[in-house]
Short mmCIF file of C-alpha atoms and ligand atoms in Angstrom, two decimals:
data_model
loop_
_atom_site.label_atom_id
_atom_site.label_comp_id
_atom_site.label_asym_id
_atom_site.label_seq_id
_atom_site.Cartn_x
_atom_site.Cartn_y
_atom_site.Cartn_z
CA MET A 1 -53.49 18.69 79.66
CA THR A 2 -52.39 18.92 76.03
CA ARG A 3 -54.67 16.86 73.81
CA VAL A 4 -52.94 14.92 71.08
CA LEU A 5 -54.58 12.97 68.26
CA SER A 6 -53.02 10.43 65.92
CA CYS A 7 -55.00 8.37 63.49
CA ILE A 8 -54.07 5.36 61.48
CA GLN A 9 -55.86 3.74 58.58
CA PRO A 10 -56.77 0.07 58.86
CA THR A 11 -55.11 -0.86 55.61
CA GLY A 12 -52.36 -3.45 55.52
CA ASP A 13 -50.35 -5.01 58.28
CA VAL A 14 -48.34 -3.09 60.82
CA HIS A 15 -44.60 -3.48 60.33
CA LEU A 16 -41.47 -2.96 62.37
CA GLY A 17 -40.99 0.53 60.89
CA ASN A 18 -44.44 1.61 62.09
CA TYR A 19 -43.67 0.22 65.53
CA LEU A 20 -40.17 1.59 66.09
CA GLY A 21 -40.92 4.83 64.24
CA ALA A 22 -44.37 5.64 65.62
CA LEU A 23 -46.36 3.22 67.76
CA ARG A 24 -43.71 2.83 70.42
CA ASN A 25 -43.78 6.58 70.97
CA TRP A 26 -47.57 6.56 71.18
CA VAL A 27 -47.24 4.15 74.09
CA ILE A 28 -44.82 6.45 75.91
CA GLY A 29 -46.85 9.52 74.94
CA GLN A 30 -50.08 8.26 76.47
CA HIS A 31 -48.69 9.06 79.92
CA GLU A 32 -47.50 12.52 78.98
CA LYS A 33 -50.51 13.89 77.12
CA ASP A 34 -54.23 13.27 76.76
CA ALA A 35 -53.94 10.87 73.84
CA PHE A 36 -56.66 9.97 71.35
CA HIS A 37 -55.97 7.31 68.73
CA GLY A 38 -58.44 6.78 65.93
CA ILE A 39 -58.60 3.76 63.67
CA VAL A 40 -59.92 5.66 60.69
CA ASP A 41 -62.03 3.17 58.79
CA LEU A 42 -64.09 5.83 57.01
CA HIS A 43 -60.86 7.06 55.44
CA ALA A 44 -60.06 3.52 54.32
CA LEU A 45 -63.39 3.43 52.48
CA THR A 46 -61.95 5.86 49.93
CA ILE A 47 -60.07 2.91 48.45
CA THR A 48 -62.10 -0.10 49.68
CA ASP A 49 -63.95 -2.22 47.15
CA THR A 50 -63.91 -5.69 48.69
CA PRO A 51 -66.56 -6.73 51.20
CA GLY A 52 -65.59 -7.84 54.70
CA VAL A 53 -62.07 -6.46 54.71
CA VAL A 54 -62.27 -3.13 56.51
CA GLY A 55 -63.95 -4.44 59.66
CA ARG A 56 -61.50 -7.28 60.08
CA SER A 57 -58.57 -4.95 59.50
CA SER A 58 -59.93 -2.51 62.07
CA LEU A 59 -60.18 -5.26 64.68
CA GLU A 60 -56.69 -6.54 63.89
CA LEU A 61 -55.25 -3.05 64.08
CA ALA A 62 -56.98 -2.47 67.41
CA ALA A 63 -55.51 -5.72 68.75
CA MET A 64 -52.08 -4.57 67.62
CA LEU A 65 -52.45 -1.15 69.23
CA PHE A 66 -53.39 -2.73 72.56
CA ALA A 67 -50.72 -5.42 72.16
CA VAL A 68 -47.93 -2.86 71.76
CA GLY A 69 -49.07 -1.24 74.98
CA LEU A 70 -51.75 1.37 74.45
CA ASP A 71 -53.75 1.12 77.66
CA PRO A 72 -57.52 1.45 77.21
CA ASP A 73 -57.70 2.97 80.70
CA VAL A 74 -55.24 5.69 79.77
CA ALA A 75 -55.47 6.42 76.04
CA THR A 76 -58.68 6.70 74.05
CA VAL A 77 -58.54 4.13 71.26
CA PHE A 78 -61.59 4.11 69.02
CA VAL A 79 -62.87 3.23 65.58
CA GLN A 80 -63.87 6.31 63.60
CA SER A 81 -67.18 4.98 62.26
CA HIS A 82 -68.30 4.12 65.81
CA VAL A 83 -68.39 7.83 66.54
CA THR A 84 -70.89 9.05 63.95
CA GLU A 85 -70.12 12.68 64.76
CA HIS A 86 -67.15 12.31 62.38
CA SER A 87 -69.45 11.95 59.40
CA VAL A 88 -71.69 14.85 60.35
CA LEU A 89 -68.87 17.26 61.08
CA GLY A 90 -67.07 15.91 58.00
CA TRP A 91 -69.94 17.17 55.86
CA MET A 92 -69.93 20.54 57.61
CA MET A 93 -66.21 20.75 56.87
CA GLU A 94 -66.79 19.90 53.21
CA CYS A 95 -69.07 22.91 53.14
CA THR A 96 -66.39 25.07 54.73
CA VAL A 97 -63.53 24.18 52.40
CA SER A 98 -63.43 25.19 48.76
CA PHE A 99 -63.05 23.05 45.67
CA GLY A 100 -59.91 25.04 44.88
CA GLU A 101 -58.33 24.35 48.25
CA LEU A 102 -58.98 20.62 47.96
CA SER A 103 -57.59 20.66 44.42
CA ARG A 104 -54.25 21.87 45.76
CA MET A 105 -53.72 18.87 48.07
CA THR A 106 -50.62 17.10 46.85
CA GLN A 107 -51.70 13.78 48.38
CA PHE A 108 -54.85 13.78 46.27
CA LYS A 109 -52.83 14.55 43.15
CA ASP A 110 -50.39 11.71 43.94
CA LYS A 111 -53.01 9.18 44.92
CA SER A 112 -55.35 9.88 42.04
CA ALA A 113 -52.45 9.77 39.57
CA LYS A 114 -51.41 6.38 40.94
CA ARG A 115 -54.96 5.12 40.49
CA GLU A 116 -55.02 6.25 36.88
CA HIS A 117 -56.85 3.14 35.66
CA ASP A 118 -58.73 2.60 38.90
CA PHE A 119 -61.85 4.10 40.36
CA VAL A 120 -61.07 7.51 41.89
CA SER A 121 -63.78 8.14 44.45
CA ALA A 122 -65.04 11.60 45.35
CA GLY A 123 -64.12 10.59 48.90
CA LEU A 124 -60.47 10.53 47.89
CA PHE A 125 -60.90 14.17 46.92
CA THR A 126 -62.87 15.33 49.97
CA TYR A 127 -60.80 13.24 52.42
CA PRO A 128 -59.06 16.29 53.98
CA ALA A 129 -62.47 17.61 55.09
CA LEU A 130 -63.10 14.39 57.00
CA GLN A 131 -59.61 14.55 58.42
CA ALA A 132 -60.31 18.12 59.55
CA ALA A 133 -63.42 16.85 61.33
CA ASP A 134 -61.37 14.09 63.02
CA ILE A 135 -58.97 16.66 64.38
CA LEU A 136 -61.40 19.44 65.30
CA LEU A 137 -63.94 17.19 67.04
CA TYR A 138 -61.49 16.50 69.84
CA ASP A 139 -60.34 20.08 70.48
CA THR A 140 -56.97 18.71 69.48
CA ASP A 141 -53.92 20.80 70.36
CA GLU A 142 -51.31 18.68 68.63
CA VAL A 143 -51.29 16.33 65.66
CA PRO A 144 -48.00 14.47 65.31
CA VAL A 145 -47.54 13.88 61.60
CA GLY A 146 -44.82 13.27 59.06
CA GLU A 147 -44.19 15.56 56.10
CA ASP A 148 -46.84 13.90 53.91
CA GLN A 149 -49.65 14.91 56.29
CA ARG A 150 -48.57 18.47 57.11
CA GLN A 151 -50.64 19.95 54.34
CA HIS A 152 -53.74 18.26 55.76
CA VAL A 153 -53.16 19.80 59.18
CA GLU A 154 -52.62 23.19 57.56
CA ILE A 155 -55.90 22.94 55.66
CA THR A 156 -57.59 21.92 58.93
CA ARG A 157 -56.39 25.17 60.49
CA ASP A 158 -57.66 27.14 57.49
CA ILE A 159 -61.05 25.45 57.72
CA ALA A 160 -61.25 26.02 61.47
CA LEU A 161 -60.35 29.69 61.08
CA ARG A 162 -62.96 30.17 58.36
CA PHE A 163 -65.65 28.43 60.39
CA ASN A 164 -64.79 30.40 63.53
CA HIS A 165 -64.86 33.62 61.50
CA ARG A 166 -68.26 32.80 60.00
CA PHE A 167 -70.03 31.34 62.97
CA GLY A 168 -68.13 32.25 66.15
CA ASP A 169 -65.35 30.75 68.16
CA VAL A 170 -66.10 27.01 68.02
CA PHE A 171 -62.89 25.18 67.18
CA VAL A 172 -59.51 24.93 68.82
CA LEU A 173 -56.76 25.56 66.26
CA PRO A 174 -54.58 22.46 66.04
CA LYS A 175 -50.85 22.42 65.42
CA ALA A 176 -48.87 19.87 63.43
CA VAL A 177 -45.96 18.65 65.51
CA MET A 178 -43.04 16.53 64.47
CA PRO A 179 -43.48 13.14 66.07
CA LYS A 180 -40.81 12.46 68.65
CA ALA A 181 -38.07 10.90 66.57
CA GLY A 182 -38.22 7.15 66.74
CA ALA A 183 -35.93 4.94 64.76
CA ARG A 184 -36.04 5.24 61.00
CA VAL A 185 -36.24 1.69 59.74
CA MET A 186 -35.09 1.01 56.21
CA ASP A 187 -36.02 -1.85 53.89
CA LEU A 188 -33.76 -4.85 54.55
CA GLN A 189 -33.37 -5.48 50.82
CA ASP A 190 -33.02 -1.83 49.84
CA PRO A 191 -31.56 0.05 52.81
CA THR A 192 -31.79 3.40 51.03
CA SER A 193 -35.63 3.28 51.08
CA LYS A 194 -37.88 3.32 54.12
CA MET A 195 -39.41 0.03 55.17
CA SER A 196 -42.93 0.38 53.84
CA LYS A 197 -45.95 -1.75 53.14
CA SER A 198 -46.53 -0.05 49.79
CA SER A 199 -43.07 -0.38 48.29
CA GLY A 200 -40.31 -2.90 48.43
CA SER A 201 -40.45 -6.65 48.68
CA ASP A 202 -41.78 -8.83 51.47
CA ALA A 203 -38.20 -9.99 52.10
CA GLY A 204 -37.25 -6.43 53.04
CA LEU A 205 -40.14 -5.92 55.44
CA ILE A 206 -40.62 -7.29 58.96
CA ASN A 207 -44.28 -7.64 59.77
CA MET A 208 -45.16 -7.42 63.45
CA LEU A 209 -46.68 -10.88 63.21
CA ASP A 210 -43.86 -12.60 61.31
CA GLU A 211 -42.82 -15.93 62.84
CA PRO A 212 -39.39 -15.97 64.57
CA SER A 213 -37.91 -18.24 61.89
CA VAL A 214 -39.10 -15.86 59.16
CA ILE A 215 -37.67 -12.86 60.99
CA LEU A 216 -34.29 -14.54 61.40
CA LYS A 217 -34.22 -15.54 57.75
CA LYS A 218 -35.04 -12.01 56.60
CA PHE A 219 -32.24 -10.57 58.74
CA LYS A 220 -29.74 -13.19 57.57
CA ARG A 221 -30.54 -12.26 53.99
CA ALA A 222 -30.47 -8.52 54.62
CA VAL A 223 -28.50 -6.62 52.01
CA THR A 224 -25.26 -5.31 53.49
CA ASP A 225 -22.51 -3.18 52.07
CA SER A 226 -19.68 -4.25 49.84
CA ASP A 227 -16.73 -4.03 52.25
CA THR A 228 -16.60 -5.88 55.57
CA GLU A 229 -16.12 -3.16 58.16
CA VAL A 230 -18.82 -2.69 60.80
CA LEU A 231 -19.30 1.08 61.04
CA PHE A 232 -22.30 3.29 61.76
CA ASP A 233 -22.43 5.56 58.73
CA ARG A 234 -25.82 6.01 57.08
CA GLU A 235 -24.35 7.52 53.92
CA GLN A 236 -21.50 5.14 53.21
CA LYS A 237 -22.90 2.01 54.81
CA PRO A 238 -26.68 2.10 54.69
CA GLY A 239 -27.22 -1.66 55.09
CA ILE A 240 -25.06 -2.12 58.18
CA SER A 241 -26.23 1.16 59.69
CA ASN A 242 -29.83 0.05 59.35
CA LEU A 243 -29.08 -3.16 61.23
CA LEU A 244 -27.20 -1.22 63.91
CA GLU A 245 -30.06 1.22 64.30
CA ILE A 246 -32.61 -1.57 64.62
CA LEU A 247 -30.43 -3.36 67.15
CA SER A 248 -30.01 -0.10 69.01
CA ALA A 249 -33.77 0.42 69.09
CA CYS A 250 -34.12 -3.04 70.65
CA THR A 251 -31.31 -2.82 73.19
CA GLY A 252 -31.15 0.88 74.02
CA GLU A 253 -27.41 0.99 73.29
CA ALA A 254 -26.08 3.59 70.86
CA PRO A 255 -25.51 2.30 67.30
CA GLU A 256 -21.97 3.71 67.29
CA ALA A 257 -21.12 1.73 70.43
CA LEU A 258 -22.72 -1.42 69.05
CA ALA A 259 -20.66 -1.09 65.87
CA GLY A 260 -17.48 -1.39 67.95
CA THR A 261 -18.53 -4.78 69.29
CA TYR A 262 -18.68 -6.47 65.87
CA THR A 263 -15.97 -7.36 63.42
CA GLN A 264 -18.15 -9.31 60.98
CA TYR A 265 -21.53 -8.85 59.35
CA GLY A 266 -22.85 -12.36 60.09
CA PRO A 267 -23.09 -12.12 63.88
CA LEU A 268 -24.60 -8.61 63.63
CA LYS A 269 -27.34 -9.94 61.36
CA THR A 270 -28.10 -12.85 63.67
CA ASP A 271 -28.04 -10.73 66.83
CA THR A 272 -30.30 -8.10 65.29
CA GLY A 273 -32.74 -10.77 64.11
CA GLU A 274 -32.77 -12.34 67.56
CA ALA A 275 -33.19 -9.00 69.30
CA VAL A 276 -36.19 -8.23 67.08
CA ILE A 277 -37.66 -11.66 67.77
CA GLU A 278 -37.38 -11.01 71.54
CA LEU A 279 -38.80 -7.51 71.15
CA LEU A 280 -41.81 -8.81 69.25
CA ARG A 281 -42.37 -12.00 71.23
CA PRO A 282 -44.51 -10.52 74.03
CA ILE A 283 -46.34 -8.27 71.56
CA GLN A 284 -47.21 -11.23 69.35
CA ALA A 285 -48.34 -13.24 72.37
CA ARG A 286 -50.63 -10.43 73.57
CA TYR A 287 -51.93 -9.89 70.04
CA HIS A 288 -52.92 -13.55 69.63
CA GLU A 289 -54.45 -13.61 73.08
CA LEU A 290 -56.54 -10.53 72.31
CA MET A 291 -57.63 -11.97 68.96
CA THR A 292 -58.94 -15.11 70.63
CA ASP A 293 -61.42 -13.02 72.61
CA ARG A 294 -63.03 -10.75 70.07
CA GLY A 295 -65.87 -9.94 72.44
CA GLU A 296 -63.41 -8.43 74.91
CA LEU A 297 -61.60 -6.55 72.14
CA GLN A 298 -64.86 -5.10 70.90
CA SER A 299 -65.79 -4.10 74.40
CA LEU A 300 -62.47 -2.23 74.73
CA LEU A 301 -63.30 -0.44 71.49
CA ARG A 302 -66.80 0.38 72.70
CA LYS A 303 -65.27 1.90 75.79
CA GLY A 304 -62.93 3.97 73.62
CA ALA A 305 -65.78 5.04 71.36
CA GLY A 306 -67.79 6.05 74.44
CA LYS A 307 -65.00 8.30 75.69
CA ALA A 308 -64.44 9.71 72.21
CA ARG A 309 -68.14 10.34 71.67
CA THR A 310 -68.46 12.37 74.85
CA VAL A 311 -65.93 14.87 73.55
CA ALA A 312 -67.05 14.68 69.91
CA ALA A 313 -70.73 15.17 70.67
CA ALA A 314 -70.04 18.29 72.72
CA THR A 315 -67.96 19.80 69.91
CA LEU A 316 -70.52 18.95 67.26
CA ALA A 317 -73.27 20.50 69.39
CA ARG A 318 -71.22 23.69 69.65
CA ALA A 319 -70.80 23.71 65.88
CA THR A 320 -74.49 23.12 65.00
CA THR A 321 -75.60 25.66 67.61
CA ALA A 322 -73.17 28.23 66.24
CA VAL A 323 -74.51 27.70 62.72
CA GLY A 324 -78.04 27.91 64.10
CA MET A 325 -79.34 24.56 62.88
CA LEU A 326 -82.72 23.48 64.18
CA PRO A 327 -82.20 21.26 67.24
CA ALA A 328 -83.66 17.75 66.97
P1 AMP B 1 -47.80 4.66 57.18
O1 AMP B 1 -49.01 3.80 57.42
O2 AMP B 1 -46.80 4.07 56.23
O3 AMP B 1 -48.16 6.08 56.85
O4 AMP B 1 -47.03 4.72 58.56
C1 AMP B 1 -47.60 5.20 59.76
C2 AMP B 1 -46.52 5.83 60.60
O5 AMP B 1 -45.49 4.88 60.91
C3 AMP B 1 -45.79 6.96 59.89
O6 AMP B 1 -46.37 8.21 60.14
C4 AMP B 1 -44.39 6.92 60.48
O7 AMP B 1 -44.32 7.69 61.65
C5 AMP B 1 -44.20 5.48 60.86
N1 AMP B 1 -43.36 4.76 59.88
C6 AMP B 1 -43.77 4.14 58.74
N2 AMP B 1 -42.74 3.53 58.12
C7 AMP B 1 -41.64 3.77 58.88
C8 AMP B 1 -40.26 3.40 58.80
N3 AMP B 1 -39.81 2.63 57.82
N4 AMP B 1 -39.42 3.82 59.76
C9 AMP B 1 -39.87 4.58 60.79
N5 AMP B 1 -41.14 4.96 60.93
C10 AMP B 1 -42.03 4.57 60.00
N1 LIG B 2 -54.67 10.95 56.58
C1 LIG B 2 -53.89 10.23 57.55
C2 LIG B 2 -52.99 9.22 56.80
O1 LIG B 2 -53.23 8.92 55.65
C3 LIG B 2 -54.75 9.49 58.51
C4 LIG B 2 -55.63 10.41 59.29
C5 LIG B 2 -56.97 10.54 59.18
C6 LIG B 2 -55.20 11.30 60.34
N2 LIG B 2 -57.44 11.45 60.09
C7 LIG B 2 -56.39 11.92 60.80
C8 LIG B 2 -53.97 11.60 60.90
C9 LIG B 2 -56.35 12.86 61.84
C10 LIG B 2 -53.93 12.53 61.94
C11 LIG B 2 -55.12 13.15 62.39
O2 LIG B 2 -52.05 8.71 57.39
#
């Protein structure tokens, strides 16, 4: 069965864009492929400087992943640092990639430029080596990623090829695949930009854990377009089209068809807000239930880490044997 790996950093809250654009497809995908989902806390350390945050965020993210429907009996959901093979293979990957190659990573250039007055850790620079380890440890066939991560999958292939050339055929070459297109959710206050935790205002962003009254208020205040016609046209009418697309993602009806059922903006805003509230209601309930039993949540994660470790340990053993390191 095709093995697919997606990883997500435990930084910030999960929002409606993450859910409709990505997580919902992970839930469907777990029955189609052998799915591994890593909560990559070691990656989050590259920018962590406050004690106590990363662990709590990892637990909350895990609760959200299970709440949206990842099934611990089907998919392998694990926390990266619980599988220590990531760190060991990460170092081996650092020794297989060159300084020059890492220097060409556009994400490092962007992120380090943004942190101009902040601490830029060496981890931020070597991050793609750890990401290569994440991917290669699981003999991953497919890595569904957006444009911003393609370069990291490409460098993973280059590293794997170099390692295999030096030491023998150890790693499966992974492929970046376009994630199955989910909805593209735009900021409610600025419908020409993607809903995102890093940009935009809180008023434009629906957090998965927002209270129903907050959700409704945000939708009622959503920026719409200057005329009053309800049409699905992303170019000319980005605000209304965003609402239609969100409503469509909730109801399964086509946005063009939904547009025909409205003559005014007000009811569309209210209906979309209510549809989102209903969509999130069971997820929020499951999330809060899971968070009240942290012991159970941690035991689900231990189970995931156990499954992950079985695969990761075998791959790491192949790699150290191929290099000819002294067995312990
Ligand atoms: P991020 O943590 O922002 O990188 O988001 C994780 C994943 O969620 C991305 O790879 C996208 O697939 C998805 N995503 C994030 N924001 C949106 C959005 N506004 N609309 C649709 N999908 C999104
Ligand atoms: N670098 C990815 C991001 O910032 C997260 C990530 C870490 C990842 N390891 C991975 C994604 C392995 C896919 C596969 O979003």
